[in-house]
């Protein structure tokens, strides 16, 4: 590539000429992303996964009429008129236990001792609970009437053959796994989880677990991104810490993955290689977004992978992940594009101000039911997101809002899928 050509798109040390809007980026992402294909997983790995196909039952559950109480399997007609003052005699002719049915048939005036879950014997049509019978060995007396069908669980009453039990797209709950098992299903077709390579760049970074030392800092984005990826149903593949060298970054971006997240070096400094690499070797669709923090975010493609270039500043990294990468990962995995954050509406304790033309991501606390903006402007203080209860978004066309105005708060405390 000629130098003149190179300088036309090399924004390093010049700043962004134009920033894309968040809406433009989201529209591109939503249009570019299709859910991944299906894979079969055993039931014990199915909870939390997204069902790829409808599940229709090919069996009845239960597959037979069964007792719902311990007592006597009877012919309901034989109990007609029975009461504590008019006890009616029945002859016990056998026993039915779960998994061990009574092989004969219950004739008029007869009964079979039966336990909950045992098949109802032929001839019987009701269960007289033990507490409504006077039992002396094989001689029993009914002390109450039972209508036909009483305390009998019918074949197919839980799930009838042909029923659509679960729909494609369902995020499987533990009880769904139980229902699948009840139909004899041992493995299930689910949407493949996106593989997400996490490339952490920066010569100043120490691996997690190392205390900050000299001019070096510990990598906080790697562990944070891995947890976010898991939360959003992806499988993180940490690529370790990569030095600020173009070839090393390019090699790491070529990891076998559906999505590549690159942390650091996404801006316009002289050590910011990732945007240039993506433009040279793939496609850099967006670079520079009208938002704060996270303005130096980039998005594009490299040999079929979605690549998101995240700023190294940890708050920016979190914000850019949440704004773009998380949404993409959830959609690839067949999940909702929406944030997993709970929302609530509350009034501002103090005014918030914001420049028109960019979306602001403001960390806030909830104090006595009011929304208190945290007094931190910068994107480098990650502990601000730990002190915060959540965040408020100020749209690009807004200058902010006065004290007392109602705003929507997204709460950080969302359930994690770890
Ligand atoms: P960069 O985006 O690479 O220019 O980094 C911006 C700032 O974020 C610098 O102060 C970096 O030291 C810091 N930073 C970059 N990567 C990380 C990381 N993985 N963990 C913590 N801080 C980082
Ligand atoms: Mg860096």
CSV table of C-alpha atoms and ligand atoms in Angstrom, one decimal, residues 200-202 204-205 217-223 241 244 263-267 271-272 296 310-314 317 379-380 382, ligand 1:
chain,number,residue,atom,x,y,z
A,200,UNK,CA,-5.7,-7.9,25.8
A,201,UNK,CA,-3.1,-5.5,24.4
A,202,UNK,CA,-0.7,-3.3,26.3
A,204,UNK,CA,2.3,-1.9,30.5
A,205,UNK,CA,0.1,-4.8,31.6
A,217,UNK,CA,-0.6,-2.2,36.0
A,218,UNK,CA,-2.5,-5.4,36.3
A,219,UNK,CA,-4.9,-6.3,33.5
A,220,UNK,CA,-8.4,-5.8,34.8
A,221,UNK,CA,-10.2,-5.9,31.4
A,222,UNK,CA,-9.3,-9.6,30.7
A,223,UNK,CA,-11.1,-11.1,33.7
A,241,UNK,CA,-1.6,-10.3,27.2
A,244,UNK,CA,1.8,-3.5,21.4
A,263,UNK,CA,-8.8,-4.4,24.5
A,264,UNK,CA,-6.6,-1.4,24.3
A,265,UNK,CA,-4.9,0.4,21.5
A,266,UNK,CA,-8.2,1.2,19.8
A,267,UNK,CA,-7.8,4.9,19.6
A,271,UNK,CA,0.6,2.6,19.7
A,272,UNK,CA,-3.0,2.1,18.6
A,296,UNK,CA,-12.4,5.3,20.6
A,310,UNK,CA,-12.5,-1.8,22.9
A,311,UNK,CA,-10.7,1.1,24.6
A,312,UNK,CA,-8.2,0.1,27.2
A,313,UNK,CA,-9.6,2.4,29.9
A,314,UNK,CA,-11.5,-0.1,32.0
A,317,UNK,CA,-14.0,-1.1,28.0
A,379,UNK,CA,-13.1,6.4,32.2
A,380,UNK,CA,-10.0,5.1,34.0
A,382,UNK,CA,-13.0,1.2,37.3
B,1,LIG,P1,-5.2,2.2,25.6
B,1,LIG,O1,-6.7,2.1,25.2
B,1,LIG,O2,-4.4,1.0,25.2
B,1,LIG,O3,-4.6,3.5,25.1
B,1,LIG,O4,-5.2,2.3,27.2
B,1,LIG,C1,-5.9,3.4,27.8
B,1,LIG,C2,-5.6,3.3,29.3
B,1,LIG,O5,-6.2,2.1,29.9
B,1,LIG,C3,-4.1,3.3,29.7
B,1,LIG,O6,-3.9,4.0,30.9
B,1,LIG,C4,-3.9,1.8,29.9
B,1,LIG,O7,-2.8,1.6,30.8
B,1,LIG,C5,-5.2,1.4,30.5
B,1,LIG,N1,-5.4,-0.1,30.2
B,1,LIG,C6,-5.3,-0.6,29.0
B,1,LIG,N2,-5.6,-1.9,29.0
B,1,LIG,C7,-5.9,-2.2,30.3
B,1,LIG,C8,-6.3,-3.4,30.9
B,1,LIG,N3,-6.4,-4.5,30.3
B,1,LIG,N4,-6.6,-3.3,32.3
B,1,LIG,C9,-6.4,-2.2,32.9
B,1,LIG,N5,-6.1,-1.0,32.4
B,1,LIG,C10,-5.8,-1.0,31.0
